[in-house]
Amino acid sequence: MKECTRCKTGRAVVKRPKTAEMMCKPCFYHVFEEEIHQTIVDNKLFKAGDRVAIAASGGKDSTVLAEVMTTLNQRYNYGLDLFLLSVDEGITGYRDDSLETVKRNQEQYKIPLKIVSYEELYGWTMDAIVAKIGLKNNCTFCGVFRRQALDRGAMLLKADKIVTGHNADDIAETVLLNLLRGDISRLTRCTSITTGTEDALPRMKPFKYTYEKEIVMYAYFKKLDYFSTECIYSPNAYRGYARNFLKDLEAIRPSSIIGENLHIQQETLSKIPEQGKCSRCNYISSNPVCKACILLDSLNRGMPKIEIADEGEKVEKEVVPTSVHKTINF
Amino acid sequence: MRLSIEFSGGLELLFGKKKQHSVEVDKKEIVLRDLLQWIKENLLKERPELFLSQQTVRPGILVLINDCDWELMGGLDYKVEDKDELVFISTLHGG
Ligand SMILES: [Zn+2]
Ligand SMILES: [Zn+2]
């Protein structure tokens, strides 16, 4: 049995990945929550009176986020109005089950829950999209639609900000994928703790410096109720390999996960397109028509076989629809 | 020896969707390294590469021994004892 390196009395139950400190349960909860509080304070993520939508999928990260945001909001009197916001992609046997978890979170944390569905926003469920286009580009549709759906749901809640459960491991993975894609524009944005400040709602990542291992340990020790089944439509092998690669690196040198420090040359930055608005649905877009509207148009016209790179930048150039069959309702 | 073994965080999918396993291991002494092989041979139903990689658990799987991080218990060299409770949690699924 090992002794806690912080209080010197408790039984150590967790070894922290970055510092290798050994901690007892109470000390671990304390440092875990305090580090997130410190991240929130240092980066001035919130101000009193903010209405904050917690993007809640029912998975481990967002469940721990709901728990920690509720705890810190009370402990430090942030004065935030918290909401749970979930997106129902319309995936039978996956999202319907995880939404049950979010509904239980709503009762546990006494935070109002808003669910927005692809069906109500776009007229298509993911089940219907997959039935139509198969399993090739479905994740692209889902990714583009989810991003907008969260913003639209947050606007319905009159939220000022959205917080997401992206952790240090997730961000390292996104850095790697953007690097492999050569997507300089996303590479520069993806490590910021706050994104989308221009026109869309600001999105905050309070777990930016939090290791996945600690999130899962916290959820386990606190017996939090979370859902952990992989999306039935997302084998996503490419991302999976990137993730394995990073986990292997992390096993050897844990700090590699946080070590991202990107300096992109100014010259490159100037080429990044300006953000404007979609002429159809008014959502922010660097092109005249946003990705979601283009994807919807291709679905509604029954010509889904466009070449779409994952989260592709190519989409806009390839299909520029001339007529509107369905616009996004909200 | 009698052991309680739990798989969660999506890992249960590799073990016939069963989370809790109460097992009798016909050994007087066994270290965790060898128990992993025993689990692979006796409990694992599919895709062993998603559970083990190079004689240890795949990176991204957390292991707890009697509710304690296995990294504090000697890891693979831990001498398993009768009535131990082992928990394997995947961190690789869902967010
Ligand atoms: Zn302690
Ligand atoms: Zn649009």
Coordinates of C-alpha atoms and ligand atoms in Angstrom, one line a residue:
Chain A
M1 CA 0.0 0.0 0.0
K2 CA 1.3 3.4 -1.0
E3 CA 0.8 6.6 0.9
C4 CA -0.7 9.7 -0.7
T5 CA 2.0 12.2 -1.7
R6 CA -0.2 15.2 -0.9
C7 CA -1.8 14.5 2.5
K8 CA 0.7 11.8 3.6
T9 CA -2.0 9.9 5.3
G10 CA -4.5 8.5 2.8
R11 CA -4.1 5.4 0.8
A12 CA -2.9 6.3 -2.7
V13 CA -5.3 5.0 -5.4
V14 CA -4.3 6.9 -8.5
K15 CA -1.1 7.8 -10.2
R16 CA -1.4 11.1 -12.0
P17 CA -0.2 10.8 -15.6
K18 CA 1.7 14.0 -16.0
T19 CA 3.2 14.5 -12.5
A20 CA 3.4 10.9 -11.4
E21 CA 2.1 12.0 -8.0
M22 CA 0.3 9.3 -6.1
M23 CA -3.0 10.4 -4.6
C24 CA -5.8 9.2 -2.3
K25 CA -9.4 9.7 -3.5
P26 CA -10.2 13.0 -1.6
C27 CA -6.9 14.6 -2.7
F28 CA -7.4 13.4 -6.3
Y29 CA -10.9 14.9 -6.4
H30 CA -9.5 18.1 -5.0
V31 CA -6.6 18.6 -7.4
F32 CA -8.7 17.4 -10.4
E33 CA -11.4 20.0 -9.7
E34 CA -9.1 22.7 -8.7
E35 CA -7.0 22.5 -11.8
I36 CA -10.1 22.9 -13.9
H37 CA -11.2 25.8 -11.8
Q38 CA -7.8 27.3 -12.3
T39 CA -8.1 26.8 -16.1
I40 CA -11.5 28.5 -16.0
V41 CA -10.2 31.5 -14.0
D42 CA -6.9 31.9 -15.8
N43 CA -8.6 32.0 -19.2
K44 CA -11.6 34.0 -18.0
L45 CA -13.9 31.6 -19.5
F46 CA -17.1 32.8 -17.8
K47 CA -18.6 35.8 -16.2
A48 CA -21.4 36.0 -13.6
G49 CA -24.8 35.7 -15.2
D50 CA -23.6 33.7 -18.3
R51 CA -26.0 31.2 -19.6
V52 CA -23.9 28.2 -20.4
A53 CA -24.9 25.1 -22.4
I54 CA -23.0 22.0 -21.6
A55 CA -22.8 19.8 -24.7
A56 CA -23.9 16.5 -23.3
S57 CA -23.6 13.2 -25.2
G58 CA -24.0 10.9 -22.2
G59 CA -20.4 9.8 -22.6
K60 CA -17.7 10.0 -20.0
D61 CA -16.3 13.4 -20.8
S62 CA -19.5 15.3 -20.9
T63 CA -20.9 13.5 -17.9
V64 CA -17.8 14.4 -15.9
L65 CA -18.1 18.0 -17.3
A66 CA -21.7 18.3 -16.0
E67 CA -20.6 17.1 -12.6
V68 CA -17.6 19.4 -12.4
M69 CA -19.3 22.4 -13.8
T70 CA -22.2 22.0 -11.3
T71 CA -19.7 21.5 -8.4
L72 CA -17.5 24.5 -9.3
N73 CA -20.4 26.8 -10.0
Q74 CA -21.7 26.1 -6.5
R75 CA -18.3 26.1 -4.8
Y76 CA -17.0 29.3 -6.3
N77 CA -20.3 31.1 -7.0
Y78 CA -19.6 31.5 -10.7
G79 CA -23.2 32.7 -11.0
L80 CA -23.8 30.6 -14.1
D81 CA -27.1 29.3 -15.4
L82 CA -26.2 25.8 -16.6
F83 CA -28.1 23.8 -19.2
L84 CA -27.6 20.4 -20.7
L85 CA -27.7 20.4 -24.5
S86 CA -27.9 17.2 -26.5
V87 CA -28.1 16.4 -30.2
D88 CA -30.2 13.6 -31.3
E89 CA -28.7 12.4 -34.6
G90 CA -31.5 9.8 -35.0
I91 CA -29.4 6.7 -34.6
T92 CA -31.5 3.8 -33.3
G93 CA -29.8 1.7 -30.7
Y94 CA -27.1 4.2 -30.0
R95 CA -28.2 7.8 -29.5
D96 CA -31.6 6.8 -28.1
D97 CA -29.8 4.8 -25.3
S98 CA -27.2 7.5 -24.6
L99 CA -30.0 10.1 -24.4
E100 CA -31.5 8.1 -21.6
T101 CA -28.2 8.7 -19.7
V102 CA -28.4 12.4 -20.3
K103 CA -32.0 12.4 -19.0
R104 CA -30.8 10.8 -15.8
N105 CA -28.0 13.4 -15.6
Q106 CA -30.7 16.1 -15.8
E107 CA -32.3 14.8 -12.7
Q108 CA -29.1 14.2 -10.8
Y109 CA -27.7 17.6 -11.4
K110 CA -31.0 19.5 -11.5
I111 CA -30.0 21.2 -14.8
P112 CA -32.6 21.7 -17.5
L113 CA -32.1 19.6 -20.7
K114 CA -32.7 20.6 -24.3
I115 CA -32.5 18.0 -27.1
V116 CA -32.3 19.1 -30.7
S117 CA -32.7 16.5 -33.4
Y118 CA -31.3 16.3 -36.9
E119 CA -34.8 15.3 -37.9
E120 CA -36.4 18.6 -36.8
L121 CA -33.5 20.7 -38.0
Y122 CA -32.7 19.1 -41.3
G123 CA -35.6 16.7 -42.0
W124 CA -33.2 13.8 -42.0
T125 CA -32.2 11.3 -39.3
M126 CA -28.8 9.7 -39.5
D127 CA -30.6 6.3 -40.0
A128 CA -32.3 7.8 -43.1
I129 CA -29.0 9.3 -44.4
V130 CA -27.2 6.0 -44.0
A131 CA -30.0 4.2 -45.7
K132 CA -29.6 6.6 -48.6
I133 CA -25.9 7.0 -48.9
G134 CA -24.4 4.0 -47.2
L135 CA -21.5 3.9 -44.8
K136 CA -18.9 5.9 -46.7
N137 CA -19.3 9.6 -46.0
N138 CA -21.9 9.4 -43.2
C139 CA -19.5 10.7 -40.6
T140 CA -18.9 13.9 -42.6
F141 CA -22.6 14.6 -42.7
C142 CA -22.9 13.9 -39.0
G143 CA -19.9 16.1 -38.1
V144 CA -21.1 19.1 -40.1
F145 CA -24.6 18.7 -38.9
R146 CA -23.7 18.3 -35.3
R147 CA -21.6 21.4 -35.1
Q148 CA -24.5 23.5 -36.4
A149 CA -27.1 21.6 -34.3
L150 CA -25.2 22.5 -31.1
D151 CA -25.2 26.2 -32.0
R152 CA -28.8 26.2 -32.9
G153 CA -29.8 24.4 -29.8
A154 CA -27.7 26.8 -27.7
M155 CA -29.4 29.7 -29.4
L156 CA -32.8 28.3 -28.6
L157 CA -31.6 28.1 -24.9
K158 CA -30.5 31.8 -25.3
A159 CA -27.1 30.5 -24.1
D160 CA -24.1 32.8 -24.2
K161 CA -21.6 30.0 -24.4
I162 CA -21.2 26.3 -25.1
V163 CA -18.8 24.1 -23.1
T164 CA -17.6 20.9 -24.5
G165 CA -15.9 17.9 -22.8
H166 CA -12.8 17.8 -25.2
N167 CA -9.9 16.7 -23.1
A168 CA -6.1 17.0 -23.6
D169 CA -6.0 13.6 -25.3
D170 CA -8.8 14.6 -27.7
I171 CA -7.0 17.8 -28.6
A172 CA -3.7 16.0 -29.2
E173 CA -5.6 13.7 -31.6
T174 CA -7.2 16.6 -33.5
V175 CA -3.8 18.2 -33.8
L176 CA -2.4 15.1 -35.3
L177 CA -5.3 14.6 -37.7
N178 CA -5.1 18.2 -38.9
L179 CA -1.4 17.9 -39.3
L180 CA -1.9 14.8 -41.5
R181 CA -4.5 16.5 -43.5
G182 CA -2.4 19.6 -43.9
D183 CA -5.3 21.7 -42.6
I184 CA -3.3 24.7 -41.4
S185 CA -6.4 26.7 -40.7
R186 CA -7.9 24.1 -38.3
L187 CA -4.5 23.3 -36.9
T188 CA -4.2 26.9 -35.6
R189 CA -7.7 26.9 -34.2
C190 CA -8.0 23.5 -32.7
T191 CA -5.8 24.1 -29.7
S192 CA -7.4 27.3 -28.5
I193 CA -9.4 26.9 -25.3
T194 CA -12.1 29.2 -26.8
T195 CA -13.2 29.0 -30.4
G196 CA -15.9 30.6 -32.5
T197 CA -15.8 34.0 -30.9
E198 CA -16.6 36.0 -34.0
D199 CA -20.1 35.2 -34.9
A200 CA -21.0 31.8 -33.7
L201 CA -21.4 31.2 -30.0
P202 CA -18.0 30.9 -28.1
R203 CA -17.1 27.3 -27.3
M204 CA -15.0 26.6 -24.3
K205 CA -13.0 23.5 -23.4
P206 CA -12.5 23.5 -19.6
F207 CA -10.8 20.1 -19.9
K208 CA -8.1 21.3 -22.3
Y209 CA -5.4 20.4 -19.8
T210 CA -7.2 17.4 -18.3
Y211 CA -6.0 13.9 -19.1
E212 CA -8.4 11.3 -20.3
K213 CA -7.1 8.8 -17.7
E214 CA -8.1 11.2 -14.9
I215 CA -11.5 11.9 -16.3
V216 CA -12.2 8.1 -16.5
M217 CA -10.8 7.6 -13.0
Y218 CA -12.9 10.4 -11.6
A219 CA -16.0 9.0 -13.2
Y220 CA -15.2 5.5 -11.9
F221 CA -14.5 6.5 -8.3
K222 CA -17.5 8.8 -8.2
K223 CA -19.6 6.1 -9.8
L224 CA -20.9 8.5 -12.4
D225 CA -23.5 7.2 -14.8
Y226 CA -22.1 7.3 -18.3
F227 CA -22.7 5.6 -21.7
S228 CA -19.8 4.1 -23.5
T229 CA -20.9 2.3 -26.7
E230 CA -19.3 3.3 -30.0
C231 CA -21.5 4.8 -32.6
I232 CA -22.8 2.0 -34.8
Y233 CA -22.1 3.9 -38.0
S234 CA -18.6 5.0 -37.1
P235 CA -15.9 2.4 -37.4
N236 CA -13.7 5.5 -38.2
A237 CA -10.5 3.4 -38.4
Y238 CA -8.3 6.3 -39.4
R239 CA -9.0 8.3 -36.2
G240 CA -8.7 5.0 -34.3
Y241 CA -5.1 4.5 -35.5
A242 CA -4.2 8.1 -34.7
R243 CA -5.6 7.6 -31.2
N244 CA -3.7 4.3 -30.7
F245 CA -0.5 6.0 -31.9
L246 CA -1.0 8.8 -29.3
K247 CA -1.8 6.3 -26.5
D248 CA 1.5 4.5 -27.3
L249 CA 3.4 7.8 -27.1
E250 CA 1.6 8.7 -23.9
A251 CA 2.6 5.4 -22.3
I252 CA 6.3 6.4 -22.9
R253 CA 6.1 10.1 -22.3
P254 CA 2.8 11.4 -20.8
S255 CA 3.7 15.0 -21.3
S256 CA 3.5 14.5 -25.1
I257 CA -0.3 14.9 -24.8
I258 CA -0.1 18.4 -23.4
G259 CA 3.1 19.3 -25.2
E260 CA 1.4 20.9 -28.2
N261 CA 2.6 24.3 -28.8
L262 CA 2.0 25.5 -32.2
H263 CA 3.7 28.4 -34.0
I264 CA 2.3 28.9 -37.4
Q265 CA 4.0 31.4 -39.5
Q266 CA 2.2 34.7 -40.1
E267 CA 2.4 34.3 -43.8
T268 CA 0.4 31.1 -43.7
L269 CA -2.1 32.6 -41.4
S270 CA -3.0 35.4 -43.9
K271 CA -4.2 32.9 -46.4
I272 CA -6.9 31.6 -44.1
P273 CA -10.3 32.6 -45.5
E274 CA -12.4 35.2 -43.8
Q275 CA -15.5 34.0 -42.0
G276 CA -18.8 35.2 -43.6
K277 CA -22.3 34.0 -43.5
C278 CA -24.2 31.3 -45.4
S279 CA -26.6 32.9 -47.8
R280 CA -29.2 30.3 -47.1
C281 CA -29.3 29.7 -43.4
N282 CA -27.2 32.5 -42.1
Y283 CA -24.8 30.2 -40.2
I284 CA -21.2 31.3 -40.2
S285 CA -19.3 30.0 -43.2
S286 CA -16.2 30.9 -45.1
N287 CA -18.1 30.2 -48.4
P288 CA -21.3 31.7 -49.8
V289 CA -23.2 28.5 -48.9
C290 CA -22.3 26.6 -45.7
K291 CA -21.3 22.9 -45.7
A292 CA -24.5 21.7 -44.0
C293 CA -26.6 23.4 -46.7
I294 CA -24.5 21.9 -49.5
L295 CA -24.7 18.4 -47.9
L296 CA -28.5 18.8 -47.4
D297 CA -28.9 19.9 -51.0
S298 CA -27.0 16.8 -52.3
L299 CA -29.2 14.6 -50.1
N300 CA -32.4 16.2 -51.2
R301 CA -31.4 16.0 -54.8
G302 CA -30.6 12.3 -54.4
M303 CA -27.0 12.7 -55.6
P304 CA -25.0 11.9 -52.5
K305 CA -22.0 10.4 -54.3
I306 CA -20.0 13.6 -54.2
E307 CA -16.4 13.2 -53.1
I308 CA -16.1 14.4 -49.6
A309 CA -12.9 14.3 -47.7
D310 CA -13.4 13.7 -44.0
E311 CA -14.4 17.1 -42.6
G312 CA -13.5 18.1 -46.1
E313 CA -12.6 21.4 -47.4
K314 CA -13.3 20.2 -51.0
V315 CA -17.0 20.1 -50.6
E316 CA -17.8 23.7 -51.5
K317 CA -15.9 23.6 -54.7
E318 CA -17.4 20.5 -56.1
V319 CA -21.1 21.0 -55.7
V320 CA -22.6 24.4 -55.8
P321 CA -26.3 23.9 -55.8
T322 CA -28.4 26.2 -57.8
S323 CA -31.8 25.6 -56.3
V324 CA -33.0 25.2 -52.7
H325 CA -35.2 22.3 -52.0
K326 CA -35.1 22.4 -48.3
T327 CA -33.6 25.0 -46.0
I328 CA -32.7 24.5 -42.4
N329 CA -35.6 25.2 -40.1
F330 CA -35.1 26.5 -36.6
Chain B
M1 CA -8.3 -18.8 -6.4
R2 CA -11.5 -17.0 -6.8
L3 CA -11.4 -13.6 -8.6
S4 CA -13.9 -10.9 -9.6
I5 CA -13.1 -9.4 -12.9
E6 CA -15.0 -6.4 -14.5
F7 CA -14.8 -5.0 -17.9
S8 CA -16.3 -1.6 -18.7
G9 CA -16.1 1.6 -20.8
G10 CA -17.0 -0.5 -23.9
L11 CA -14.5 -3.3 -23.2
E12 CA -17.4 -5.6 -22.2
L13 CA -18.2 -5.8 -25.9
L14 CA -15.1 -8.1 -26.3
F15 CA -16.4 -10.3 -23.5
G16 CA -19.8 -11.3 -24.7
K17 CA -21.2 -8.0 -23.5
K18 CA -20.9 -9.2 -20.0
K19 CA -19.4 -6.8 -17.5
Q20 CA -19.1 -8.8 -14.3
H21 CA -17.2 -12.1 -14.3
S22 CA -16.7 -14.2 -11.2
V23 CA -14.1 -16.8 -12.0
E24 CA -12.1 -19.6 -10.5
V25 CA -8.5 -19.7 -11.6
D26 CA -6.9 -23.1 -11.1
K27 CA -3.5 -21.7 -9.9
K28 CA -1.9 -21.3 -6.5
E29 CA 0.2 -18.3 -7.7
I30 CA -0.2 -16.1 -10.7
V31 CA 1.2 -12.6 -11.6
L32 CA -1.0 -10.2 -13.5
R33 CA 1.1 -10.6 -16.7
D34 CA 0.1 -14.3 -16.8
L35 CA -3.5 -13.6 -15.7
L36 CA -3.9 -11.4 -18.7
Q37 CA -3.1 -14.4 -20.9
W38 CA -5.5 -16.5 -18.9
I39 CA -8.2 -13.9 -19.4
K40 CA -7.5 -13.9 -23.1
E41 CA -7.8 -17.7 -23.3
N42 CA -10.7 -18.1 -21.0
L43 CA -12.9 -15.0 -21.1
L44 CA -12.2 -13.0 -24.3
K45 CA -14.6 -13.7 -27.1
E46 CA -13.3 -11.6 -29.9
R47 CA -10.7 -9.3 -31.3
P48 CA -7.9 -9.9 -28.8
E49 CA -5.8 -7.1 -30.3
L50 CA -8.3 -4.6 -28.8
F51 CA -7.5 -6.0 -25.4
L52 CA -3.9 -7.0 -25.4
S53 CA -0.9 -5.5 -27.2
Q54 CA 2.6 -6.8 -26.7
Q55 CA 1.9 -8.9 -23.6
T56 CA 0.2 -6.1 -21.8
V57 CA -3.2 -4.3 -22.0
R58 CA -3.5 -2.0 -24.9
P59 CA -2.6 1.6 -24.1
G60 CA -5.8 3.5 -23.2
I61 CA -7.1 0.7 -21.0
L62 CA -7.1 1.5 -17.3
V63 CA -6.6 -1.3 -14.8
L64 CA -7.7 -1.2 -11.1
I65 CA -6.8 -3.8 -8.5
N66 CA -9.0 -3.6 -5.5
D67 CA -10.0 -0.1 -6.5
C68 CA -6.4 1.1 -6.8
D69 CA -4.6 2.1 -10.0
W70 CA -2.5 -0.8 -11.1
E71 CA 0.5 1.5 -11.7
L72 CA 0.7 1.8 -7.9
M73 CA 0.5 -2.0 -7.4
G74 CA 3.4 -3.2 -9.4
G75 CA 1.6 -3.4 -12.8
L76 CA 2.3 -6.6 -14.6
D77 CA 4.4 -8.0 -11.8
Y78 CA 1.5 -7.8 -9.3
K79 CA 1.0 -11.1 -7.5
V80 CA -2.7 -11.8 -7.8
E81 CA -4.4 -12.9 -4.5
D82 CA -7.5 -14.9 -3.8
K83 CA -10.7 -12.7 -3.8
D84 CA -9.0 -9.8 -5.7
E85 CA -11.2 -7.5 -7.6
L86 CA -9.9 -6.5 -11.0
V87 CA -11.4 -3.8 -13.2
F88 CA -10.5 -3.0 -16.8
I89 CA -11.9 0.2 -18.2
S90 CA -11.4 1.3 -21.8
T91 CA -10.9 5.1 -22.2
L92 CA -11.1 4.7 -26.0
H93 CA -14.8 4.8 -26.4
G94 CA -17.1 7.7 -26.8
G95 CA -16.9 11.2 -25.4
Ligands
ZN1 ZN -4.3 12.4 0.1
ZN2 ZN -26.3 27.1 -44.6

